[in-house]
Short mmCIF file of C-alpha atoms in Angstrom, two decimals:
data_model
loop_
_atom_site.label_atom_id
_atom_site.label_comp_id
_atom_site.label_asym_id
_atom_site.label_seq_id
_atom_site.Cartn_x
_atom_site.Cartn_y
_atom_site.Cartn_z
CA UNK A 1 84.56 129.49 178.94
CA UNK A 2 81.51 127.07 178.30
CA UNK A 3 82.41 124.20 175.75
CA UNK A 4 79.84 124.23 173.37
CA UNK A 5 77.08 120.88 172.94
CA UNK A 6 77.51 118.87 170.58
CA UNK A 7 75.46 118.41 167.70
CA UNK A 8 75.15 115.06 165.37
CA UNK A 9 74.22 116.26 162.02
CA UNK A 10 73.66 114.64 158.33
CA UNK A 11 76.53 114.95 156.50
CA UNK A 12 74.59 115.90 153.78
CA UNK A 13 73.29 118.90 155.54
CA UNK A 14 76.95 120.08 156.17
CA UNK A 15 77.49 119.89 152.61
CA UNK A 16 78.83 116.85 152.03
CA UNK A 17 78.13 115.48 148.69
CA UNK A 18 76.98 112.15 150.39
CA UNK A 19 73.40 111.91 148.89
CA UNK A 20 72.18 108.84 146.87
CA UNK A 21 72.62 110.62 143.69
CA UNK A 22 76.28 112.98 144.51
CA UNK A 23 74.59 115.90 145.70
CA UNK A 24 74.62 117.80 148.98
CA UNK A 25 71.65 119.38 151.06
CA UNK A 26 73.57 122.26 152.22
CA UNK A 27 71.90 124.12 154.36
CA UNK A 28 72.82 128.00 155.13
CA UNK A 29 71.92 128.40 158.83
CA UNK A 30 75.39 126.20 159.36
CA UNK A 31 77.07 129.12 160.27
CA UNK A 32 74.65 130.20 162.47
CA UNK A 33 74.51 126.48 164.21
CA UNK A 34 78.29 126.50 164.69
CA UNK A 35 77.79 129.84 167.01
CA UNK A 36 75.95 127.58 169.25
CA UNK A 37 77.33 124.10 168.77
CA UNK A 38 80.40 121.55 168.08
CA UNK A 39 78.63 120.24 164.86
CA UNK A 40 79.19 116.35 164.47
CA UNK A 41 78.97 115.47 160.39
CA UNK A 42 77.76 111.71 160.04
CA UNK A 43 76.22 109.81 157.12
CA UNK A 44 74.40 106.41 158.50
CA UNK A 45 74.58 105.16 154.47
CA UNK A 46 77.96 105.71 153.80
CA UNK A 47 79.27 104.20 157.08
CA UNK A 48 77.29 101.58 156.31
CA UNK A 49 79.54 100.53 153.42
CA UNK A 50 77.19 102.35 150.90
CA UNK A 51 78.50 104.11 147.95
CA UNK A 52 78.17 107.33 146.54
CA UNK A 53 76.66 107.90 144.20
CA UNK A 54 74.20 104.77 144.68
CA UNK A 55 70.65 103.57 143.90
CA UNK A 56 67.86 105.78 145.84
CA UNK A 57 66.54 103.01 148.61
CA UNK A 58 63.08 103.53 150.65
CA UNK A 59 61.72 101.48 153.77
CA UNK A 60 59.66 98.73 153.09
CA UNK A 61 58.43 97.16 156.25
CA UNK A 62 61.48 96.22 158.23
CA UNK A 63 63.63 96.19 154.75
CA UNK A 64 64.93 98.55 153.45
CA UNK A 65 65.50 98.29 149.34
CA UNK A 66 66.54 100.13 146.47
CA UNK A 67 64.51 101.14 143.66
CA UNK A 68 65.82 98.54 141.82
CA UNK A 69 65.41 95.82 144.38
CA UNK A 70 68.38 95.16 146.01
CA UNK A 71 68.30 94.23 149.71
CA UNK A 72 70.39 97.02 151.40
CA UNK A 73 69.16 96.48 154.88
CA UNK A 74 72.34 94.93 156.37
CA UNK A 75 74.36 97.96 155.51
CA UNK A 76 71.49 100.54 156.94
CA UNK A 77 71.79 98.69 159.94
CA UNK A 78 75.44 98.67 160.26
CA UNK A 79 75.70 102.47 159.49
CA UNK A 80 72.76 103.06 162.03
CA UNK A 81 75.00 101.17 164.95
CA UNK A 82 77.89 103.04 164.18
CA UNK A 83 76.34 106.39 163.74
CA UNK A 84 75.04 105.45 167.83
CA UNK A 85 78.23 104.73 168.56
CA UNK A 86 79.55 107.86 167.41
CA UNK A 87 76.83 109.94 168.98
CA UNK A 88 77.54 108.50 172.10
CA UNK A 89 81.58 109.13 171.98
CA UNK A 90 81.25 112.79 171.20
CA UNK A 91 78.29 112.88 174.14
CA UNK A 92 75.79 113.91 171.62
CA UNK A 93 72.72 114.53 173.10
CA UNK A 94 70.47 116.10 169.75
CA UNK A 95 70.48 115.46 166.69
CA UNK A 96 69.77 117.13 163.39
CA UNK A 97 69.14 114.83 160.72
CA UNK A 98 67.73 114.94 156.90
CA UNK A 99 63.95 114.56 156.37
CA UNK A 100 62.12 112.07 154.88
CA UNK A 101 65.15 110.00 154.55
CA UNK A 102 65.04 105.76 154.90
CA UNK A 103 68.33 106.14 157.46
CA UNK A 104 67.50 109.98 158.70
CA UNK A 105 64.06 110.66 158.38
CA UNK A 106 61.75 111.75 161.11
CA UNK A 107 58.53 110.84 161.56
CA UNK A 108 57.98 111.06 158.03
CA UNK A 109 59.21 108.49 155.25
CA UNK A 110 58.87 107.90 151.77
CA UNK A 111 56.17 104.95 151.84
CA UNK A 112 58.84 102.35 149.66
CA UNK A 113 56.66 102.94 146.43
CA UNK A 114 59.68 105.26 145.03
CA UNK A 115 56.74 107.57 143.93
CA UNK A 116 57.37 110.29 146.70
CA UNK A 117 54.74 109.05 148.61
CA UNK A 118 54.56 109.97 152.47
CA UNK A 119 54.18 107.96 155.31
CA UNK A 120 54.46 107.93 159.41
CA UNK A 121 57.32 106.63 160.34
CA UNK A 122 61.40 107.57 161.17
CA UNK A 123 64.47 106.10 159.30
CA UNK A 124 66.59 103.83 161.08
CA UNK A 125 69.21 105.64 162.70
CA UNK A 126 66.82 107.96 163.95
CA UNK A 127 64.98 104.99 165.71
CA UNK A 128 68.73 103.68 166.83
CA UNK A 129 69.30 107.41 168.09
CA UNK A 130 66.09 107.70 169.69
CA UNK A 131 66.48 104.49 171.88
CA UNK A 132 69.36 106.18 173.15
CA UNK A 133 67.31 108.90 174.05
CA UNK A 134 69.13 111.52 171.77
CA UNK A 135 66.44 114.32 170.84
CA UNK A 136 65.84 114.98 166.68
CA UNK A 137 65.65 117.79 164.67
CA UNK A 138 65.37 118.13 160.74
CA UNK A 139 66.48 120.57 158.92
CA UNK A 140 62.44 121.44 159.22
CA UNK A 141 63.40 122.31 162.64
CA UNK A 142 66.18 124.89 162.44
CA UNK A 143 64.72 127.92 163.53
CA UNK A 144 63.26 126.08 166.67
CA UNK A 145 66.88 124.55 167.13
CA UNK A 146 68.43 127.83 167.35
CA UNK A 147 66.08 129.54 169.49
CA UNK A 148 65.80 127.19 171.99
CA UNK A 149 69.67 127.71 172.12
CA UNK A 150 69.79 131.16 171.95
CA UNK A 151 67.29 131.09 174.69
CA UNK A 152 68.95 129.17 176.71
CA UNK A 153 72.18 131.83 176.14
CA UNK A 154 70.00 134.40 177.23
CA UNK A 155 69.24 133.08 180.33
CA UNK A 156 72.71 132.24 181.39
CA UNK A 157 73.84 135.73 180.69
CA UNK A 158 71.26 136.97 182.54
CA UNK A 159 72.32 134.59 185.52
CA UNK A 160 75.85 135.60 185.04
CA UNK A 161 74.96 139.54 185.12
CA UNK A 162 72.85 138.67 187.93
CA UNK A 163 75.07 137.21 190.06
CA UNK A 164 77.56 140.00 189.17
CA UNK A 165 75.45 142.76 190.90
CA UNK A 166 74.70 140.44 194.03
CA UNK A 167 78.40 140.35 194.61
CA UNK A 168 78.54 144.24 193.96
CA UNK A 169 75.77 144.55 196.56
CA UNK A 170 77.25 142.32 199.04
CA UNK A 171 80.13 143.91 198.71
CA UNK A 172 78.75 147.63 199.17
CA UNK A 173 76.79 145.88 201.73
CA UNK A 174 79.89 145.08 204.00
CA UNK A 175 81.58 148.45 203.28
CA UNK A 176 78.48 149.91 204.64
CA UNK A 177 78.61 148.25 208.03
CA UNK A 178 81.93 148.54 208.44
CA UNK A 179 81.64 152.25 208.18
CA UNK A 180 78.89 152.29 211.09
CA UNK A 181 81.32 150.36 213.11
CA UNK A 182 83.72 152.80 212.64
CA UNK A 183 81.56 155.68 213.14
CA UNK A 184 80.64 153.56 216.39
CA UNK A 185 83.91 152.51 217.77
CA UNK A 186 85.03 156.22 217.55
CA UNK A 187 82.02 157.93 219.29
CA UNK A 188 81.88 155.44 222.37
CA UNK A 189 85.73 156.31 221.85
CA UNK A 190 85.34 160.37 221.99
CA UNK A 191 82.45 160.12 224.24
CA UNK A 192 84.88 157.41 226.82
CA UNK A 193 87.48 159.86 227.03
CA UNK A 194 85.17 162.81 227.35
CA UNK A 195 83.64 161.53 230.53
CA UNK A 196 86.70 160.79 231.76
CA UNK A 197 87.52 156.75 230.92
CA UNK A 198 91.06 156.05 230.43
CA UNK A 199 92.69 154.66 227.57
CA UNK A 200 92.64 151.02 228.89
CA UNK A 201 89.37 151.29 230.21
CA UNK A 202 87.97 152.42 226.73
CA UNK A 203 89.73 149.49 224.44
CA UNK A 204 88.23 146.73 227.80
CA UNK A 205 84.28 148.87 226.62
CA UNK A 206 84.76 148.50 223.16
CA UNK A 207 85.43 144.32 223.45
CA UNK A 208 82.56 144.47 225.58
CA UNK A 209 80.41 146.04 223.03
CA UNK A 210 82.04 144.21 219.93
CA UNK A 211 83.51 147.31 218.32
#
C-alpha cells in the first residue's frame, strides 16, 4: 500500500485554538484532506515562543509588530526556521497554510496599518517554505488541493487496472501459442507415424522443427 504525502498545515486550520485572539479556523474539508494525506499541524507563532492568546501583529517592511508596537520579529523568525525544519523532517513537499496571515499568508498580507488593509506580499514562513521549494496552498485553495490529488488517484488506478489486463492478455497470449504447438507437435506426430516414421525418427523431426 502507497504511504500517503505529507501535508504541512496551520494549526489553526486543524482546529487548534492557536490564533492571536484563542480561536481556531477550523476548516471542514479536514476529513476529506486526511483521505489523501498525512496532515502535518504547525503554528510558525507559537513555535516561535509566542503566546496564545496574544496581541494581533502585521508586517511592516521587514518587521513584523503588534498592534500595539511591540517588535515581535525575532520570534516570527525563529518559528519560521523551525516550521522549515519540520517540513523538511516529515519530507513535506506542500503546504497549506492560513491566508492573509504575517507568518502564513500567501501572496496576500494585511498592509501593517491593523485596518484590514490588503497588500502583495507572503508571511514569513511561507517565504522560508518557499525557498525550500515547498508548494502553498490556503485554505482558498482546497478544492484545487483535493482535485489535483484525487486526480492524481485516478490515474494510478487506472495504471494499476491497466497493467492488470496486460498481464491477463499476456497470459492468454502464451496459453494461446502453446495450444498451436500442441496442436502442431501432434499432427507432424499423427501424420510421422502415418507415413510410416518410427517412433525415434518422429521425436529427432520434432527437435528439428522446435516442437
Amino acid at each position: 500500500m502507497n504511504k500517503k504525502p505529507k501535508l504541512l498545515i496551520s494549526e489553526c486550520l486543524f482546529g487548534v485554538p492557536c490564533r492571536y485572539d484563542g480561536k481556531d479556523n477550523y476548516i471542514e474539508t479536514i476529513e476529506a484532506l486526511k483521505e489523501y494525506y498525512e496532515l502535518v499541524p504547525v503554528c510558525p507563532e507559537v513555535l516561535g515562543g509566542l503566546s496564545t492568546p496574544r496581541d494581533p501583529a502585521e508586517r511592516q517592511g521587514e518587521r513584523i509588530c503588534t498592534v500595539n508596537g511591540a517588535d515581535v520579529t525575532d520570534e516570527f523568525v525563529r518559528g519560521a526556521q523551525l516550521t522549515v525544519d519540520i517540513a523538511l523532517k516529515y519530507g513535506c513537499k506542500q503546504a497549506l497554510m492560513k491566508a492573509k496571515s504575517p507568518s502564513c499568508g500567501y501572496k496576500r498580507i494585511y498592509d501593517g496599518t491593523f485596518t484590514r488593509t490588503m497588500k502583495n506580499g507572503h508571511g514569513c514562513t511561507v517565504e522560508a517554505l518557499l525557498e525550500k521549494n515547498i508548494t502553498i496552498y490556503t485554505e482558498n485553495d482546497i478544492e484545487l488541493l483535493l482535485a489535483k490529488k484525487k486526480e492524481m488517484s485516478l490515474t494510478h488506478l487506472f495504471l494499476i487496472i491497466s497493467s492488470y489486463f496486460t498481464s491477463k492478455i499476456t497470459q492468454y497470449n502464451r496459453k494461446i501459442m502453446a495450444t498451436i504447438l500442441i496442436k502442431d507437435y501432434l499432427f507432424a506426430l499423427t501424420g510421422s507415424f502415418a507415413n510410416g516414421c518410427s517412433p525415434s525418427n518422429v521425436v529427432k523431426l520434432c527437435r528439428l522443427n522446435r516442437y
